[in-house]
Amino acid sequence: MPGGYEVIGDDGFIDYHVHEAWNETTNVYLVVIFVSFGLFMYAKRKKRKIMRLFSVPPAAETLSEPTVSKIHLRQLEMYSISRKYDYQQPQNQAYSVQLSLE
């Protein structure tokens, strides 16, 4: 067979180059399979730790940005404070302003 790989050469002896190449390739595939299996088992045990590495923390700008509910709560708080202040003031006290012309 010209151009192909022959297991048995022209002289009747086995060509060991094919066997060596096959053994090296098989060894590489076995190493890849074992390493992949080991990484899979590690990832299965340490799933939370790995997910924490790839999660993106929220930006500082979004944390300081007020939401509608926060604004509404702040408005209610200010309204209740003003109502408390109004009830503490005596209602019948008259305010007077004196103007003097010189």
mmCIF file of N, CA and C in Angstrom:
data_model
loop_
_atom_site.group_PDB
_atom_site.id
_atom_site.type_symbol
_atom_site.label_atom_id
_atom_site.label_comp_id
_atom_site.label_asym_id
_atom_site.label_seq_id
_atom_site.Cartn_x
_atom_site.Cartn_y
_atom_site.Cartn_z
ATOM 1 N N MET A 1 0.834 -1.177 0.000
ATOM 2 C CA MET A 1 0.000 0.000 0.000
ATOM 3 C C MET A 1 0.880 1.243 0.000
ATOM 4 N N PRO A 2 1.024 1.922 -1.098
ATOM 5 C CA PRO A 2 1.853 3.111 -1.123
ATOM 6 C C PRO A 2 1.143 4.284 -0.453
ATOM 7 N N GLY A 3 1.888 5.030 0.372
ATOM 8 C CA GLY A 3 1.349 6.227 1.015
ATOM 9 C C GLY A 3 0.537 5.947 2.256
ATOM 10 N N GLY A 4 0.294 4.693 2.604
ATOM 11 C CA GLY A 4 -0.509 4.373 3.780
ATOM 12 C C GLY A 4 0.365 3.812 4.883
ATOM 13 N N TYR A 5 -0.254 3.611 6.027
ATOM 14 C CA TYR A 5 0.471 3.017 7.146
ATOM 15 C C TYR A 5 0.297 1.514 7.088
ATOM 16 N N GLU A 6 1.387 0.816 7.146
ATOM 17 C CA GLU A 6 1.330 -0.636 7.119
ATOM 18 C C GLU A 6 1.761 -1.171 8.470
ATOM 19 N N VAL A 7 0.995 -2.103 8.981
ATOM 20 C CA VAL A 7 1.354 -2.721 10.245
ATOM 21 C C VAL A 7 2.500 -3.714 10.018
ATOM 22 N N ILE A 8 2.443 -4.414 8.918
ATOM 23 C CA ILE A 8 3.505 -5.360 8.586
ATOM 24 C C ILE A 8 4.254 -4.796 7.383
ATOM 25 N N GLY A 9 5.540 -4.625 7.526
ATOM 26 C CA GLY A 9 6.359 -4.036 6.469
ATOM 27 C C GLY A 9 6.611 -5.012 5.325
ATOM 28 N N ASP A 10 7.391 -4.561 4.341
ATOM 29 C CA ASP A 10 7.687 -5.383 3.170
ATOM 30 C C ASP A 10 8.537 -6.606 3.529
ATOM 31 N N ASP A 11 9.330 -6.444 4.580
ATOM 32 C CA ASP A 11 10.209 -7.539 4.952
ATOM 33 C C ASP A 11 9.548 -8.525 5.912
ATOM 34 N N GLY A 12 8.259 -8.338 6.243
ATOM 35 C CA GLY A 12 7.551 -9.285 7.075
ATOM 36 C C GLY A 12 7.585 -8.949 8.557
ATOM 37 N N PHE A 13 8.288 -7.888 8.955
ATOM 38 C CA PHE A 13 8.337 -7.511 10.361
ATOM 39 C C PHE A 13 7.275 -6.460 10.658
ATOM 40 N N ILE A 14 6.844 -6.412 11.906
ATOM 41 C CA ILE A 14 5.803 -5.467 12.330
ATOM 42 C C ILE A 14 6.423 -4.069 12.441
ATOM 43 N N ASP A 15 5.723 -3.074 11.888
ATOM 44 C CA ASP A 15 6.184 -1.689 11.955
ATOM 45 C C ASP A 15 5.766 -1.109 13.311
ATOM 46 N N TYR A 16 6.728 -0.882 14.190
ATOM 47 C CA TYR A 16 6.417 -0.437 15.540
ATOM 48 C C TYR A 16 6.155 1.067 15.622
ATOM 49 N N HIS A 17 6.410 1.815 14.577
ATOM 50 C CA HIS A 17 6.121 3.251 14.590
ATOM 51 C C HIS A 17 4.626 3.507 14.720
ATOM 52 N N VAL A 18 3.829 2.684 14.071
ATOM 53 C CA VAL A 18 2.379 2.835 14.162
ATOM 54 C C VAL A 18 1.920 2.523 15.571
ATOM 55 N N HIS A 19 2.480 1.476 16.153
ATOM 56 C CA HIS A 19 2.078 1.100 17.509
ATOM 57 C C HIS A 19 2.496 2.164 18.521
ATOM 58 N N GLU A 20 3.681 2.722 18.360
ATOM 59 C CA GLU A 20 4.139 3.770 19.272
ATOM 60 C C GLU A 20 3.256 5.012 19.165
ATOM 61 N N ALA A 21 2.914 5.386 17.935
ATOM 62 C CA ALA A 21 2.042 6.552 17.741
ATOM 63 C C ALA A 21 0.663 6.296 18.358
ATOM 64 N N TRP A 22 0.169 5.071 18.170
ATOM 65 C CA TRP A 22 -1.134 4.731 18.744
ATOM 66 C C TRP A 22 -1.080 4.757 20.274
ATOM 67 N N ASN A 23 -0.042 4.236 20.853
ATOM 68 C CA ASN A 23 0.112 4.238 22.306
ATOM 69 C C ASN A 23 0.211 5.657 22.850
ATOM 70 N N GLU A 24 0.990 6.524 22.202
ATOM 71 C CA GLU A 24 1.112 7.906 22.650
ATOM 72 C C GLU A 24 -0.225 8.629 22.571
ATOM 73 N N THR A 25 -0.953 8.414 21.481
ATOM 74 C CA THR A 25 -2.259 9.049 21.314
ATOM 75 C C THR A 25 -3.233 8.552 22.376
ATOM 76 N N THR A 26 -3.234 7.254 22.619
ATOM 77 C CA THR A 26 -4.118 6.690 23.638
ATOM 78 C C THR A 26 -3.773 7.244 25.014
ATOM 79 N N ASN A 27 -2.497 7.369 25.309
ATOM 80 C CA ASN A 27 -2.084 7.919 26.603
ATOM 81 C C ASN A 27 -2.541 9.375 26.754
ATOM 82 N N VAL A 28 -2.436 10.155 25.707
ATOM 83 C CA VAL A 28 -2.872 11.550 25.765
ATOM 84 C C VAL A 28 -4.376 11.611 26.014
ATOM 85 N N TYR A 29 -5.137 10.800 25.292
ATOM 86 C CA TYR A 29 -6.591 10.800 25.495
ATOM 87 C C TYR A 29 -6.953 10.360 26.910
ATOM 88 N N LEU A 30 -6.273 9.366 27.443
ATOM 89 C CA LEU A 30 -6.552 8.917 28.805
ATOM 90 C C LEU A 30 -6.244 10.012 29.824
ATOM 91 N N VAL A 31 -5.152 10.719 29.638
ATOM 92 C CA VAL A 31 -4.809 11.817 30.544
ATOM 93 C C VAL A 31 -5.876 12.905 30.475
ATOM 94 N N VAL A 32 -6.314 13.245 29.275
ATOM 95 C CA VAL A 32 -7.354 14.271 29.119
ATOM 96 C C VAL A 32 -8.649 13.832 29.791
ATOM 97 N N ILE A 33 -9.011 12.575 29.640
ATOM 98 C CA ILE A 33 -10.247 12.072 30.253
ATOM 99 C C ILE A 33 -10.141 12.099 31.771
ATOM 100 N N PHE A 34 -9.008 11.661 32.333
ATOM 101 C CA PHE A 34 -8.852 11.660 33.791
ATOM 102 C C PHE A 34 -8.821 13.078 34.361
ATOM 103 N N VAL A 35 -8.146 13.980 33.689
ATOM 104 C CA VAL A 35 -8.107 15.372 34.166
ATOM 105 C C VAL A 35 -9.497 16.001 34.088
ATOM 106 N N SER A 36 -10.216 15.743 33.016
ATOM 107 C CA SER A 36 -11.575 16.277 32.891
ATOM 108 C C SER A 36 -12.489 15.725 33.978
ATOM 109 N N PHE A 37 -12.379 14.444 34.258
ATOM 110 C CA PHE A 37 -13.191 13.829 35.295
ATOM 111 C C PHE A 37 -12.845 14.419 36.665
ATOM 112 N N GLY A 38 -11.558 14.625 36.927
ATOM 113 C CA GLY A 38 -11.134 15.231 38.189
ATOM 114 C C GLY A 38 -11.650 16.656 38.340
ATOM 115 N N LEU A 39 -11.577 17.448 37.276
ATOM 116 C CA LEU A 39 -12.105 18.822 37.319
ATOM 117 C C LEU A 39 -13.614 18.835 37.518
ATOM 118 N N PHE A 40 -14.295 17.883 36.912
ATOM 119 C CA PHE A 40 -15.745 17.796 37.075
ATOM 120 C C PHE A 40 -16.106 17.483 38.525
ATOM 121 N N MET A 41 -15.395 16.565 39.134
ATOM 122 C CA MET A 41 -15.667 16.216 40.528
ATOM 123 C C MET A 41 -15.338 17.382 41.457
ATOM 124 N N TYR A 42 -14.251 18.098 41.183
ATOM 125 C CA TYR A 42 -13.885 19.265 41.989
ATOM 126 C C TYR A 42 -14.948 20.353 41.861
ATOM 127 N N ALA A 43 -15.404 20.591 40.633
ATOM 128 C CA ALA A 43 -16.419 21.624 40.405
ATOM 129 C C ALA A 43 -17.739 21.246 41.067
ATOM 130 N N LYS A 44 -18.042 19.976 41.110
ATOM 131 C CA LYS A 44 -19.280 19.527 41.745
ATOM 132 C C LYS A 44 -19.244 19.783 43.251
ATOM 133 N N ARG A 45 -18.085 19.583 43.873
ATOM 134 C CA ARG A 45 -17.951 19.814 45.313
ATOM 135 C C ARG A 45 -17.850 21.294 45.655
ATOM 136 N N LYS A 46 -17.175 22.070 44.841
ATOM 137 C CA LYS A 46 -16.898 23.480 45.136
ATOM 138 C C LYS A 46 -17.731 24.410 44.255
ATOM 139 N N LYS A 47 -18.963 24.041 44.011
ATOM 140 C CA LYS A 47 -19.810 24.781 43.080
ATOM 141 C C LYS A 47 -20.017 26.231 43.515
ATOM 142 N N ARG A 48 -20.308 26.454 44.790
ATOM 143 C CA ARG A 48 -20.580 27.816 45.265
ATOM 144 C C ARG A 48 -19.344 28.696 45.180
ATOM 145 N N LYS A 49 -18.204 28.129 45.517
ATOM 146 C CA LYS A 49 -16.965 28.896 45.471
ATOM 147 C C LYS A 49 -16.642 29.304 44.036
ATOM 148 N N ILE A 50 -16.857 28.411 43.103
ATOM 149 C CA ILE A 50 -16.585 28.704 41.699
ATOM 150 C C ILE A 50 -17.575 29.738 41.165
ATOM 151 N N MET A 51 -18.846 29.611 41.530
ATOM 152 C CA MET A 51 -19.849 30.575 41.056
ATOM 153 C C MET A 51 -19.566 31.971 41.606
ATOM 154 N N ARG A 52 -19.023 32.053 42.822
ATOM 155 C CA ARG A 52 -18.685 33.339 43.402
ATOM 156 C C ARG A 52 -17.568 34.018 42.609
ATOM 157 N N LEU A 53 -16.675 33.232 42.029
ATOM 158 C CA LEU A 53 -15.592 33.811 41.231
ATOM 159 C C LEU A 53 -16.118 34.461 39.957
ATOM 160 N N PHE A 54 -17.152 33.873 39.358
ATOM 161 C CA PHE A 54 -17.650 34.361 38.080
ATOM 162 C C PHE A 54 -18.818 35.326 38.201
ATOM 163 N N SER A 55 -19.344 35.536 39.400
ATOM 164 C CA SER A 55 -20.455 36.467 39.544
ATOM 165 C C SER A 55 -19.934 37.894 39.565
ATOM 166 N N VAL A 56 -20.700 38.798 38.990
ATOM 167 C CA VAL A 56 -20.314 40.200 38.897
ATOM 168 C C VAL A 56 -20.991 40.957 40.027
ATOM 169 N N PRO A 57 -20.217 41.656 40.869
ATOM 170 C CA PRO A 57 -20.850 42.428 41.945
ATOM 171 C C PRO A 57 -21.587 43.633 41.379
ATOM 172 N N PRO A 58 -22.652 44.068 42.027
ATOM 173 C CA PRO A 58 -23.379 45.226 41.515
ATOM 174 C C PRO A 58 -22.506 46.472 41.573
ATOM 175 N N ALA A 59 -22.694 47.329 40.596
ATOM 176 C CA ALA A 59 -21.895 48.555 40.523
ATOM 177 C C ALA A 59 -22.295 49.510 41.634
ATOM 178 N N ALA A 60 -21.369 50.369 42.026
ATOM 179 C CA ALA A 60 -21.629 51.319 43.110
ATOM 180 C C ALA A 60 -22.668 52.362 42.697
ATOM 181 N N GLU A 61 -22.755 52.654 41.412
ATOM 182 C CA GLU A 61 -23.718 53.656 40.945
ATOM 183 C C GLU A 61 -25.159 53.167 41.123
ATOM 184 N N THR A 62 -25.393 51.899 40.887
ATOM 185 C CA THR A 62 -26.752 51.386 41.008
ATOM 186 C C THR A 62 -27.187 51.299 42.458
ATOM 187 N N LEU A 63 -26.231 51.134 43.378
ATOM 188 C CA LEU A 63 -26.594 51.066 44.783
ATOM 189 C C LEU A 63 -27.015 52.432 45.318
ATOM 190 N N SER A 64 -26.375 53.499 44.851
ATOM 191 C CA SER A 64 -26.685 54.830 45.362
ATOM 192 C C SER A 64 -27.910 55.448 44.674
ATOM 193 N N GLU A 65 -28.337 54.880 43.571
ATOM 194 C CA GLU A 65 -29.478 55.421 42.838
ATOM 195 C C GLU A 65 -30.768 55.109 43.598
ATOM 196 N N PRO A 66 -31.551 56.142 43.957
ATOM 197 C CA PRO A 66 -32.782 55.879 44.718
ATOM 198 C C PRO A 66 -33.860 55.263 43.825
ATOM 199 N N THR A 67 -34.621 54.385 44.396
ATOM 200 C CA THR A 67 -35.723 53.767 43.675
ATOM 201 C C THR A 67 -37.010 54.511 44.007
ATOM 202 N N VAL A 68 -38.047 54.193 43.292
ATOM 203 C CA VAL A 68 -39.332 54.861 43.488
ATOM 204 C C VAL A 68 -39.872 54.565 44.881
ATOM 205 N N SER A 69 -39.704 53.345 45.334
ATOM 206 C CA SER A 69 -40.221 52.999 46.658
ATOM 207 C C SER A 69 -39.457 53.738 47.754
ATOM 208 N N LYS A 70 -38.138 53.910 47.592
ATOM 209 C CA LYS A 70 -37.365 54.653 48.585
ATOM 210 C C LYS A 70 -37.780 56.127 48.609
ATOM 211 N N ILE A 71 -38.026 56.696 47.445
ATOM 212 C CA ILE A 71 -38.460 58.094 47.382
ATOM 213 C C ILE A 71 -39.823 58.241 48.044
ATOM 214 N N HIS A 72 -40.721 57.303 47.768
ATOM 215 C CA HIS A 72 -42.063 57.364 48.348
ATOM 216 C C HIS A 72 -42.004 57.228 49.869
ATOM 217 N N LEU A 73 -41.180 56.325 50.372
ATOM 218 C CA LEU A 73 -41.031 56.175 51.816
ATOM 219 C C LEU A 73 -40.444 57.428 52.452
ATOM 220 N N ARG A 74 -39.494 58.042 51.783
ATOM 221 C CA ARG A 74 -38.906 59.280 52.305
ATOM 222 C C ARG A 74 -39.945 60.397 52.336
ATOM 223 N N GLN A 75 -40.789 60.481 51.308
ATOM 224 C CA GLN A 75 -41.849 61.500 51.289
ATOM 225 C C GLN A 75 -42.844 61.267 52.428
ATOM 226 N N LEU A 76 -43.206 60.021 52.675
ATOM 227 C CA LEU A 76 -44.124 59.718 53.777
ATOM 228 C C LEU A 76 -43.500 60.063 55.126
ATOM 229 N N GLU A 77 -42.210 59.784 55.244
ATOM 230 C CA GLU A 77 -41.524 60.105 56.484
ATOM 231 C C GLU A 77 -41.500 61.613 56.733
ATOM 232 N N MET A 78 -41.195 62.374 55.698
ATOM 233 C CA MET A 78 -41.167 63.834 55.841
ATOM 234 C C MET A 78 -42.567 64.375 56.148
ATOM 235 N N TYR A 79 -43.603 63.801 55.538
ATOM 236 C CA TYR A 79 -44.970 64.229 55.795
ATOM 237 C C TYR A 79 -45.351 63.960 57.255
ATOM 238 N N SER A 80 -44.987 62.773 57.759
ATOM 239 C CA SER A 80 -45.343 62.455 59.145
ATOM 240 C C SER A 80 -44.593 63.358 60.126
ATOM 241 N N ILE A 81 -43.357 63.681 59.827
ATOM 242 C CA ILE A 81 -42.605 64.595 60.690
ATOM 243 C C ILE A 81 -43.245 65.974 60.695
ATOM 244 N N SER A 82 -43.653 66.447 59.524
ATOM 245 C CA SER A 82 -44.284 67.781 59.465
ATOM 246 C C SER A 82 -45.630 67.791 60.190
ATOM 247 N N ARG A 83 -46.381 66.691 60.085
ATOM 248 C CA ARG A 83 -47.663 66.620 60.798
ATOM 249 C C ARG A 83 -47.448 66.609 62.308
ATOM 250 N N LYS A 84 -46.444 65.904 62.791
ATOM 251 C CA LYS A 84 -46.138 65.890 64.216
ATOM 252 C C LYS A 84 -45.748 67.291 64.690
ATOM 253 N N TYR A 85 -44.977 67.974 63.896
ATOM 254 C CA TYR A 85 -44.553 69.329 64.254
ATOM 255 C C TYR A 85 -45.757 70.281 64.294
ATOM 256 N N ASP A 86 -46.662 70.126 63.342
ATOM 257 C CA ASP A 86 -47.855 70.986 63.311
ATOM 258 C C ASP A 86 -48.728 70.749 64.537
ATOM 259 N N TYR A 87 -48.875 69.521 64.981
ATOM 260 C CA TYR A 87 -49.716 69.234 66.142
ATOM 261 C C TYR A 87 -49.068 69.678 67.454
ATOM 262 N N GLN A 88 -47.762 69.787 67.467
ATOM 263 C CA GLN A 88 -47.086 70.242 68.677
ATOM 264 C C GLN A 88 -47.209 71.751 68.864
ATOM 265 N N GLN A 89 -47.392 72.485 67.798
ATOM 266 C CA GLN A 89 -47.526 73.941 67.873
ATOM 267 C C GLN A 89 -48.924 74.298 68.388
ATOM 268 N N PRO A 90 -49.017 75.263 69.270
ATOM 269 C CA PRO A 90 -50.360 75.705 69.676
ATOM 270 C C PRO A 90 -51.063 76.387 68.508
ATOM 271 N N GLN A 91 -52.319 76.025 68.317
ATOM 272 C CA GLN A 91 -53.055 76.507 67.163
ATOM 273 C C GLN A 91 -53.543 77.948 67.328
ATOM 274 N N ASN A 92 -53.784 78.369 68.554
ATOM 275 C CA ASN A 92 -54.362 79.696 68.733
ATOM 276 C C ASN A 92 -53.314 80.791 68.914
ATOM 277 N N GLN A 93 -52.060 80.464 68.840
ATOM 278 C CA GLN A 93 -51.022 81.477 68.989
ATOM 279 C C GLN A 93 -50.953 82.316 67.717
ATOM 280 N N ALA A 94 -51.026 83.607 67.887
ATOM 281 C CA ALA A 94 -51.025 84.518 66.738
ATOM 282 C C ALA A 94 -49.581 84.993 66.512
ATOM 283 N N TYR A 95 -49.254 85.035 65.266
ATOM 284 C CA TYR A 95 -47.935 85.539 64.895
ATOM 285 C C TYR A 95 -48.066 87.015 64.564
ATOM 286 N N SER A 96 -47.128 87.785 65.052
ATOM 287 C CA SER A 96 -47.175 89.210 64.751
ATOM 288 C C SER A 96 -45.835 89.661 64.216
ATOM 289 N N VAL A 97 -45.913 90.527 63.297
ATOM 290 C CA VAL A 97 -44.706 91.072 62.689
ATOM 291 C C VAL A 97 -44.772 92.574 62.852
ATOM 292 N N GLN A 98 -43.713 93.161 63.345
ATOM 293 C CA GLN A 98 -43.671 94.596 63.509
ATOM 294 C C GLN A 98 -42.696 95.193 62.507
ATOM 295 N N LEU A 99 -43.186 96.161 61.812
ATOM 296 C CA LEU A 99 -42.358 96.857 60.851
ATOM 297 C C LEU A 99 -42.104 98.263 61.375
ATOM 298 N N SER A 100 -40.917 98.665 61.281
ATOM 299 C CA SER A 100 -40.640 100.033 61.711
ATOM 300 C C SER A 100 -40.012 100.795 60.548
ATOM 301 N N LEU A 101 -40.510 101.984 60.355
ATOM 302 C CA LEU A 101 -39.991 102.830 59.283
ATOM 303 C C LEU A 101 -39.154 103.940 59.923
ATOM 304 N N GLU A 102 -38.023 104.131 59.473
ATOM 305 C CA GLU A 102 -37.172 105.201 60.010
ATOM 306 C C GLU A 102 -36.895 106.261 59.005
#
